[in-house]
PDB file of C-alpha atoms in Angstrom:
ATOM      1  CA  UNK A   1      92.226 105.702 124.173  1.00  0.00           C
ATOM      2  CA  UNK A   2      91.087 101.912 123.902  1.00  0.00           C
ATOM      3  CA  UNK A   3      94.091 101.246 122.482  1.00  0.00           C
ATOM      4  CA  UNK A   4      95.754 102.265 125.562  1.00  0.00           C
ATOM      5  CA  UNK A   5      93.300 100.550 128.052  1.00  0.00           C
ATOM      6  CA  UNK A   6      94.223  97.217 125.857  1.00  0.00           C
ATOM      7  CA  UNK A   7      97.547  97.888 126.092  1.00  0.00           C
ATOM      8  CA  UNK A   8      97.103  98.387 129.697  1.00  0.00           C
ATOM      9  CA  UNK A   9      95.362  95.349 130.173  1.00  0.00           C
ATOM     10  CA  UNK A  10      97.986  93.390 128.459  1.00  0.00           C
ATOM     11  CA  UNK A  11     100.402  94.394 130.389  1.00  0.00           C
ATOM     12  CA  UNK A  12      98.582  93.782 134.187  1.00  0.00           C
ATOM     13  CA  UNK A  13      97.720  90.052 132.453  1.00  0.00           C
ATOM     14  CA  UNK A  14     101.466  89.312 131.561  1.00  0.00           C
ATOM     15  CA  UNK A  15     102.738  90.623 134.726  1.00  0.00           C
ATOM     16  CA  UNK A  16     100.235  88.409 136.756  1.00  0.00           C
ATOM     17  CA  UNK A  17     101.156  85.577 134.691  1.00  0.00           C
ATOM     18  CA  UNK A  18     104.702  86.053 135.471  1.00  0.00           C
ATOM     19  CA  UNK A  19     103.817  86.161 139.052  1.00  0.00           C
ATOM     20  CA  UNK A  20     101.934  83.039 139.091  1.00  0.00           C
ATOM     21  CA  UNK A  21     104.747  81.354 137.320  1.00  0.00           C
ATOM     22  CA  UNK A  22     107.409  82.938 139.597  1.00  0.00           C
ATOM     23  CA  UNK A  23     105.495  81.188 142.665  1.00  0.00           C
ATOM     24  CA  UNK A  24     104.980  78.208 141.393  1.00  0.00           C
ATOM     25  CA  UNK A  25     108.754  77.566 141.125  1.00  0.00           C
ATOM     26  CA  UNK A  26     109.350  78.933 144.612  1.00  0.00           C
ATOM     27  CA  UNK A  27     106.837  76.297 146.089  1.00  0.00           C
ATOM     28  CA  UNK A  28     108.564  73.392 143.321  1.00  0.00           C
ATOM     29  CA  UNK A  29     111.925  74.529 144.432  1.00  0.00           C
ATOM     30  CA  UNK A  30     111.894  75.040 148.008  1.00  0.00           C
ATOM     31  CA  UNK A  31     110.234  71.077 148.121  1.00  0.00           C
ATOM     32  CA  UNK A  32     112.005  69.433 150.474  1.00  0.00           C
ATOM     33  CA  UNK A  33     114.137  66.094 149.141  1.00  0.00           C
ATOM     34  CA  UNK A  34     114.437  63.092 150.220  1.00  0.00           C
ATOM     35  CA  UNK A  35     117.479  61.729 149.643  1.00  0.00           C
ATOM     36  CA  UNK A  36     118.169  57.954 151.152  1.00  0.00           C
ATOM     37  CA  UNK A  37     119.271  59.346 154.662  1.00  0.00           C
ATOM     38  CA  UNK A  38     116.068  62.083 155.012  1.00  0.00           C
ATOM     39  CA  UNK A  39     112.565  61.187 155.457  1.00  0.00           C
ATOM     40  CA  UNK A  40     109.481  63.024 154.849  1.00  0.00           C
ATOM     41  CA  UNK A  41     106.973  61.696 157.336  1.00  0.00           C
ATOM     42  CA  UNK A  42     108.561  59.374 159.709  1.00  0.00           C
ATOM     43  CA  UNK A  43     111.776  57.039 160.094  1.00  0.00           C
ATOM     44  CA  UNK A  44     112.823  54.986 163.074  1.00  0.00           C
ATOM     45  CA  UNK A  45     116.759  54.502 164.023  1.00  0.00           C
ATOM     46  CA  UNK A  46     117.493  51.799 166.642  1.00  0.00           C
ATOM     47  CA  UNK A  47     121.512  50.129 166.573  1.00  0.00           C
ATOM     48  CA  UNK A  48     120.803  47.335 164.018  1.00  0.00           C
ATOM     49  CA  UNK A  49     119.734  47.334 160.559  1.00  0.00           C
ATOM     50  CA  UNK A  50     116.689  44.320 161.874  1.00  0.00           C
ATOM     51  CA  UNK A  51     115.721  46.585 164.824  1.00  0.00           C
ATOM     52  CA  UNK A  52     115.365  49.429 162.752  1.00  0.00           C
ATOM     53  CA  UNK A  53     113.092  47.774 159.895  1.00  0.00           C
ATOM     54  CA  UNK A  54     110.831  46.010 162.580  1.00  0.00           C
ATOM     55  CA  UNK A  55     110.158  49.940 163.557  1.00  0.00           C
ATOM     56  CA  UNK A  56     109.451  51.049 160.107  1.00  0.00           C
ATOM     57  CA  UNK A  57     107.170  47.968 159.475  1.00  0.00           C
ATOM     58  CA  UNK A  58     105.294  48.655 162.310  1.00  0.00           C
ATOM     59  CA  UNK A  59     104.663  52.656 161.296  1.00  0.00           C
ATOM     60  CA  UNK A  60     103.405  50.939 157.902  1.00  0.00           C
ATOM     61  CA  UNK A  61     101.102  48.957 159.425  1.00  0.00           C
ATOM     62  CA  UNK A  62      99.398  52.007 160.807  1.00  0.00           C
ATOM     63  CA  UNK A  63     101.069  51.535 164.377  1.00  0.00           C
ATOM     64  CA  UNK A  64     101.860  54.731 166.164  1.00  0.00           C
ATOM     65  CA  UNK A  65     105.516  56.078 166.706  1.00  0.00           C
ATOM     66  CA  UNK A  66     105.210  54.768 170.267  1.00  0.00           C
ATOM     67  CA  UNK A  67     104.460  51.174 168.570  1.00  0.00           C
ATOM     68  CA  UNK A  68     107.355  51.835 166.387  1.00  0.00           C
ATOM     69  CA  UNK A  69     109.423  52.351 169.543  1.00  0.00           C
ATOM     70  CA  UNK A  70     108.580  49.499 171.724  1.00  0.00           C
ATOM     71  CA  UNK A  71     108.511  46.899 168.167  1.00  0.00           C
ATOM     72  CA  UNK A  72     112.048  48.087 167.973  1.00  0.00           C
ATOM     73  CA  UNK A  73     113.053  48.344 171.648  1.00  0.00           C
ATOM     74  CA  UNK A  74     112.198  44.609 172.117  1.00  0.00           C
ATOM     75  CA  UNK A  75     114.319  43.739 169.023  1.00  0.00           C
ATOM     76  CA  UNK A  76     117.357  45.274 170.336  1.00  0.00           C
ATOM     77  CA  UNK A  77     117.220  43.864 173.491  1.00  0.00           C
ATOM     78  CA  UNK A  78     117.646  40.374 171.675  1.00  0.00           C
ATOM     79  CA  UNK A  79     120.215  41.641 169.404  1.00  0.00           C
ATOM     80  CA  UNK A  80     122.050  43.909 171.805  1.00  0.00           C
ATOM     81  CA  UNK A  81     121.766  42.345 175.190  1.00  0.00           C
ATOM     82  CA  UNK A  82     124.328  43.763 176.346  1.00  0.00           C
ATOM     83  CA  UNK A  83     123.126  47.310 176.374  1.00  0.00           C
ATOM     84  CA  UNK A  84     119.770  46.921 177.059  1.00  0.00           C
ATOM     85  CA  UNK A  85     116.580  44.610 178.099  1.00  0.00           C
ATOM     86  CA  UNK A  86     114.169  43.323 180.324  1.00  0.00           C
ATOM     87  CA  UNK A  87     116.084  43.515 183.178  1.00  0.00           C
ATOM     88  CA  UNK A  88     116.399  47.036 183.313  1.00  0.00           C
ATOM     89  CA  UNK A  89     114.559  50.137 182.787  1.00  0.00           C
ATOM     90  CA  UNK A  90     113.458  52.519 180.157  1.00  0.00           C
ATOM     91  CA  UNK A  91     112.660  56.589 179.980  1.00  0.00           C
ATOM     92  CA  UNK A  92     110.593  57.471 177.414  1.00  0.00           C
ATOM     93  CA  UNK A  93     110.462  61.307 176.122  1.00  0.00           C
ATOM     94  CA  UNK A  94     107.341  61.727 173.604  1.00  0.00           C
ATOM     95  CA  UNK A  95     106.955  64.835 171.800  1.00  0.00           C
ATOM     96  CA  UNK A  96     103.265  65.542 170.357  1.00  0.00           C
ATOM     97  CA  UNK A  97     103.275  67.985 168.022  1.00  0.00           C
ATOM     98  CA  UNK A  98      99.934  69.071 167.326  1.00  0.00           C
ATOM     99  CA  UNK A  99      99.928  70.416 170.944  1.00  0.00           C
ATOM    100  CA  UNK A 100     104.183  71.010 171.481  1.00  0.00           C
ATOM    101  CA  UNK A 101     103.468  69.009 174.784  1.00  0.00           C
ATOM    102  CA  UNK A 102     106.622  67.187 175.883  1.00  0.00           C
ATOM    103  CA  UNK A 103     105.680  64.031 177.795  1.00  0.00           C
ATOM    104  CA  UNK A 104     108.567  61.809 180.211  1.00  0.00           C
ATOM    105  CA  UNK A 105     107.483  58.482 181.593  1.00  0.00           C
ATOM    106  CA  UNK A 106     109.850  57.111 183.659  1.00  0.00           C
ATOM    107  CA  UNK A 107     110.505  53.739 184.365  1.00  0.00           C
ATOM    108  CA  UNK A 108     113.811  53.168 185.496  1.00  0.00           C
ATOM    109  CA  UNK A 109     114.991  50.645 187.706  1.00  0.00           C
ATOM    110  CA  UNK A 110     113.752  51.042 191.455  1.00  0.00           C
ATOM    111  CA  UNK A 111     115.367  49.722 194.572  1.00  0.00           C
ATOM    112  CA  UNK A 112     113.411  46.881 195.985  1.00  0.00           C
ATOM    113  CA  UNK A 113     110.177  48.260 198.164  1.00  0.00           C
ATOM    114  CA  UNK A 114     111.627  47.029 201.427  1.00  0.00           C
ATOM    115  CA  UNK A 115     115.313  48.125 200.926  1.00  0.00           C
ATOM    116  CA  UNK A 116     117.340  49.701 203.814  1.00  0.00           C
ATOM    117  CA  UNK A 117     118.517  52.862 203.331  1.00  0.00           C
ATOM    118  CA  UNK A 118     121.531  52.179 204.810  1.00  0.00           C
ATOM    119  CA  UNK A 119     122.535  48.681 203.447  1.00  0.00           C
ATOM    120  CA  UNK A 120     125.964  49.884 201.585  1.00  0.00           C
ATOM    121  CA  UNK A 121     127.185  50.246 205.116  1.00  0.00           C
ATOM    122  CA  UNK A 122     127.119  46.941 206.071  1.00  0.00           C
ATOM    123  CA  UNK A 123     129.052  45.687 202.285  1.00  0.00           C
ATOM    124  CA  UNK A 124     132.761  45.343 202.858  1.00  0.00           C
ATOM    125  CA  UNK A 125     133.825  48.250 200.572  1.00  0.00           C
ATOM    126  CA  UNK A 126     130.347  50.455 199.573  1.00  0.00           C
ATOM    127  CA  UNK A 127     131.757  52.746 197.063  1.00  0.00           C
ATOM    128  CA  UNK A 128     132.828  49.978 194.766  1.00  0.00           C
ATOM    129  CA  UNK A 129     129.712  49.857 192.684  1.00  0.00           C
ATOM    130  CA  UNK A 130     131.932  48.942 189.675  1.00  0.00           C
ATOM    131  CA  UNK A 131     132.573  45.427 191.060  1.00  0.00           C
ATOM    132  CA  UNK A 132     131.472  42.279 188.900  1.00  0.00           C
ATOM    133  CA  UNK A 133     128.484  40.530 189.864  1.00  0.00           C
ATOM    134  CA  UNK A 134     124.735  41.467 190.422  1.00  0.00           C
ATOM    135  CA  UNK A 135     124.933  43.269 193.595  1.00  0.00           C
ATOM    136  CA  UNK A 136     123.930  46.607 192.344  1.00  0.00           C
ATOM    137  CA  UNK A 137     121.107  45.488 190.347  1.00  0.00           C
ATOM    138  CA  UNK A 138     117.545  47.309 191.028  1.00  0.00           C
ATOM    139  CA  UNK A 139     114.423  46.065 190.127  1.00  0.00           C
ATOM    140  CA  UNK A 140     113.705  46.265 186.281  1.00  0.00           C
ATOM    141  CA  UNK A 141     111.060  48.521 185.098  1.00  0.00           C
ATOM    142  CA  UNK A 142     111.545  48.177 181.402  1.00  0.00           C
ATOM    143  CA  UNK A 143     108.083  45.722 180.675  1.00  0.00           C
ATOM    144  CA  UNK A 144     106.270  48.212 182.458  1.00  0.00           C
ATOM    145  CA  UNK A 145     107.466  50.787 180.720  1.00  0.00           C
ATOM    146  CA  UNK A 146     106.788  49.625 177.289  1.00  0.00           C
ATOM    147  CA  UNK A 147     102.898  49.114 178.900  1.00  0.00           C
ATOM    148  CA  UNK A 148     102.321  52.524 180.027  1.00  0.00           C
ATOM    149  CA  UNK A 149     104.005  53.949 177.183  1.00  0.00           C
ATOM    150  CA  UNK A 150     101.251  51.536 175.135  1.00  0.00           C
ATOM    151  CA  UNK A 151      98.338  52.203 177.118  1.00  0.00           C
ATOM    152  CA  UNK A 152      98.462  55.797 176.767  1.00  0.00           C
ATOM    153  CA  UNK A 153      99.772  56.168 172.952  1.00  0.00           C
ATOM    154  CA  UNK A 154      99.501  52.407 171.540  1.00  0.00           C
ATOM    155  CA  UNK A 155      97.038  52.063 168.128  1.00  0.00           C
ATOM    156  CA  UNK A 156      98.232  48.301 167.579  1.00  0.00           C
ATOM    157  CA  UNK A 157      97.326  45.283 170.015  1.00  0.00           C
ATOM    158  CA  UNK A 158     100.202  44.729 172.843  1.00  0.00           C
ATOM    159  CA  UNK A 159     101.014  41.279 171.456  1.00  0.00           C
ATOM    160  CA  UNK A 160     101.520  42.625 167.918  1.00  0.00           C
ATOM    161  CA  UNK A 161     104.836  44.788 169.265  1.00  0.00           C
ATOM    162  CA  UNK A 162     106.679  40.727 169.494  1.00  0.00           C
ATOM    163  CA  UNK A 163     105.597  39.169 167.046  1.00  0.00           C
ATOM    164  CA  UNK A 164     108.511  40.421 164.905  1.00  0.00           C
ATOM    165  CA  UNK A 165     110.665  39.440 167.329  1.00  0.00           C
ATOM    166  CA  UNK A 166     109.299  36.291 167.693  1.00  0.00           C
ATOM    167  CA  UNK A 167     109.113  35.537 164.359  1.00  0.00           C
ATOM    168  CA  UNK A 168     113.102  36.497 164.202  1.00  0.00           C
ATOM    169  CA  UNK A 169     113.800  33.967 167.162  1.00  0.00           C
ATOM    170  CA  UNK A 170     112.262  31.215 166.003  1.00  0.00           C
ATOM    171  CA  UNK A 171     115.058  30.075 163.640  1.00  0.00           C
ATOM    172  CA  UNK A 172     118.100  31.518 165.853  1.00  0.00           C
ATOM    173  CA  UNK A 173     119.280  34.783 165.340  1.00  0.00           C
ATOM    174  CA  UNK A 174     123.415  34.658 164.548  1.00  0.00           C
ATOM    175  CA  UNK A 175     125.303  36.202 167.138  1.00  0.00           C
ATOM    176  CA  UNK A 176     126.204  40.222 166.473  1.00  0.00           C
ATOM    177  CA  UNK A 177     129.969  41.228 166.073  1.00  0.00           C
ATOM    178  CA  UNK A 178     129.567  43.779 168.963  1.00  0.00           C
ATOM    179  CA  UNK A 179     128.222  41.304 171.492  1.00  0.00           C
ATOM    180  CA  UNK A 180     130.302  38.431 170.169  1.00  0.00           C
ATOM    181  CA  UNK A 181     133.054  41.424 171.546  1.00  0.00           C
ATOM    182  CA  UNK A 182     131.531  42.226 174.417  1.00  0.00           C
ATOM    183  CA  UNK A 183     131.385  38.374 175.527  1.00  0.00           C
ATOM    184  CA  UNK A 184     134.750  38.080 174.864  1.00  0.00           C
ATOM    185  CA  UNK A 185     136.181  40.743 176.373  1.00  0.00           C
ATOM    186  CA  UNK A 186     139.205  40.030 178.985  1.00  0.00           C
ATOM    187  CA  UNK A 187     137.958  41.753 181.728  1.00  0.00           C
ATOM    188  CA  UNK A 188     134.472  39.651 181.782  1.00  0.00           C
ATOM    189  CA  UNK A 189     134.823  36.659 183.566  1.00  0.00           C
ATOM    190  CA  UNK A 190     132.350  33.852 182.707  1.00  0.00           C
ATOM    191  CA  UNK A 191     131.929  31.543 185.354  1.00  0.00           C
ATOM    192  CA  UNK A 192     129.102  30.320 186.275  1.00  0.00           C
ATOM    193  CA  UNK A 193     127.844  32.375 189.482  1.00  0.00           C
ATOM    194  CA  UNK A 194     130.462  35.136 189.248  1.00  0.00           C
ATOM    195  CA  UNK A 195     128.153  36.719 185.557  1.00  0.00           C
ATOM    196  CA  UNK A 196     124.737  35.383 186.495  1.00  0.00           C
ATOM    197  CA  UNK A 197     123.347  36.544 183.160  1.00  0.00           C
ATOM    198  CA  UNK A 198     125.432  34.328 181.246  1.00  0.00           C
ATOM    199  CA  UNK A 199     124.794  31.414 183.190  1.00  0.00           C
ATOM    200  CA  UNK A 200     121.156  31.705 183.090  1.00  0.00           C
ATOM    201  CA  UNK A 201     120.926  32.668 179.308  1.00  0.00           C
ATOM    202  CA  UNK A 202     123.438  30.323 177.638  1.00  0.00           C
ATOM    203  CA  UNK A 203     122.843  27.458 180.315  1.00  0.00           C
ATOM    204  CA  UNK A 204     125.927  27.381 182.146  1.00  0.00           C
ATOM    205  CA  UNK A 205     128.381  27.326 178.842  1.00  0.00           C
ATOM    206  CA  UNK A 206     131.930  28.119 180.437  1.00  0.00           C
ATOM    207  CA  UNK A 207     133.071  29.635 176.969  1.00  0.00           C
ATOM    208  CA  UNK A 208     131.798  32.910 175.244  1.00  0.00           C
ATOM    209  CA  UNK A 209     129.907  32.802 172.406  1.00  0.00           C
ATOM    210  CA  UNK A 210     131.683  33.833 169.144  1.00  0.00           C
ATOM    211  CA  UNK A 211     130.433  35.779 166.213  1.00  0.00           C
ATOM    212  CA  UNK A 212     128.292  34.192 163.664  1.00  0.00           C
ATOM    213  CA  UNK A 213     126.872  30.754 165.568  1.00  0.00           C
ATOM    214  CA  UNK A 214     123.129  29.974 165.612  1.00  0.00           C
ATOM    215  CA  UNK A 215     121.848  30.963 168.726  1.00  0.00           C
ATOM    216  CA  UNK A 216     118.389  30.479 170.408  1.00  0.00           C
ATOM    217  CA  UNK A 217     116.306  32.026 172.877  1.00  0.00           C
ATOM    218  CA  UNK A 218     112.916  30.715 172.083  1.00  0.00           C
ATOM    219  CA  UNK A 219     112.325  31.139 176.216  1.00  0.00           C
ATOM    220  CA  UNK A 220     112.243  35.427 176.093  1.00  0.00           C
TER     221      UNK A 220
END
């Protein structure tokens, strides 16, 4: 009869054993990976390589993803003119998720407070809001942006979100194959007055700027 019991016994301690060992694999398996294109905690993708490792820096410097966003949002505005800056607007979509709350701020451009709502009558053709020049332009709500977006989820100090980017100006950043494209383009015309931007930015320069040169633009 004891024999029994102890063979009983045996038996109910082997087959917990085997459990125990059967779970541990399942948690050591079912691990996730990361290979060099997944992330475990956090990663930040903006359009350039520099953009996105201004993002990441900021994250390790215990700056919250909302840091991470503006650190890189002000990079690529220098890098990418062309698509984005200060002279337009930004929507930010922030997802919290120890709550699931879903937050928008919105702070794209605005038409001037005193606008008339019925100034496109008086253009000579209204509906051609693809025409060059700066006639459609609204007023920029991109700073702002980054600020409310800072105030309400920021853990670093405002001026530490430029300092990378100031610290990437200060020599001259090269010029970026897509915008050295974009400048160039056929359709773009580059006289002074008819593309403001360019005017303003590269001081009146009645040529495109190329891929590769030095550039500055110690005054953003």
């Amino acid at each position: 009869m004891a024999s029994s019991k102890g063979r009983v016994c045996c038996l109910v301690l082997l087959a917990l054993g085997a459990l125990g060992i059967i779970i541990t694999l399942v948690v050591i398996l079912t691990q996730p990976k990361c290979d060099p294109k997944s992330y475990l905690h956090a990663a930040v993708a903006a359009d350039t390589k520099i953009c996105s490792d201004i993002g990441r820096d900021i994250l390790q410097q215990g700056g919250s993803p909302v840091d991470a966003a503006i650190a890189a949002l002000i990079c690529t505005s220098v890098l990418n003119p062309q698509s984005m800056g200060l002279g337009g607007g930004v929507i930010f979509t922030i997802y919290n998720a120890s709550t699931g709350m879903v937050e928008v701020i919105n702070a794209r451009e605005t038409a001037p407070l005193h606008f008339s709502g019925d100034l496109l009558k008086h253009c000579p053709n209204p509906f051609n809001l693809g025409k060059k020049g700066v006639q459609w332009i609204g007023v920029p709500g991109e700073l702002r942006g980054y600020e409310e977006a800072h105030k309400r989820h920021g853990r670093l100090t405002w001026k530490s979100l430029f300092e990378p980017t100031i610290k990437l100006l200060t020599p001259g950043v090269q010029i970026p194959v897509v915008l050295s494209q974009f400048l160039n383009h056929p359709n773009l015309t580059l006289n002074p007055g008819e593309w403001v931007q360019c005017a303003c930015v590269w001081k009146g320069m009645k040529f495109a700027l190329t891929e590769n040169p030095l550039h500055l633009q110690m005054q953003l």
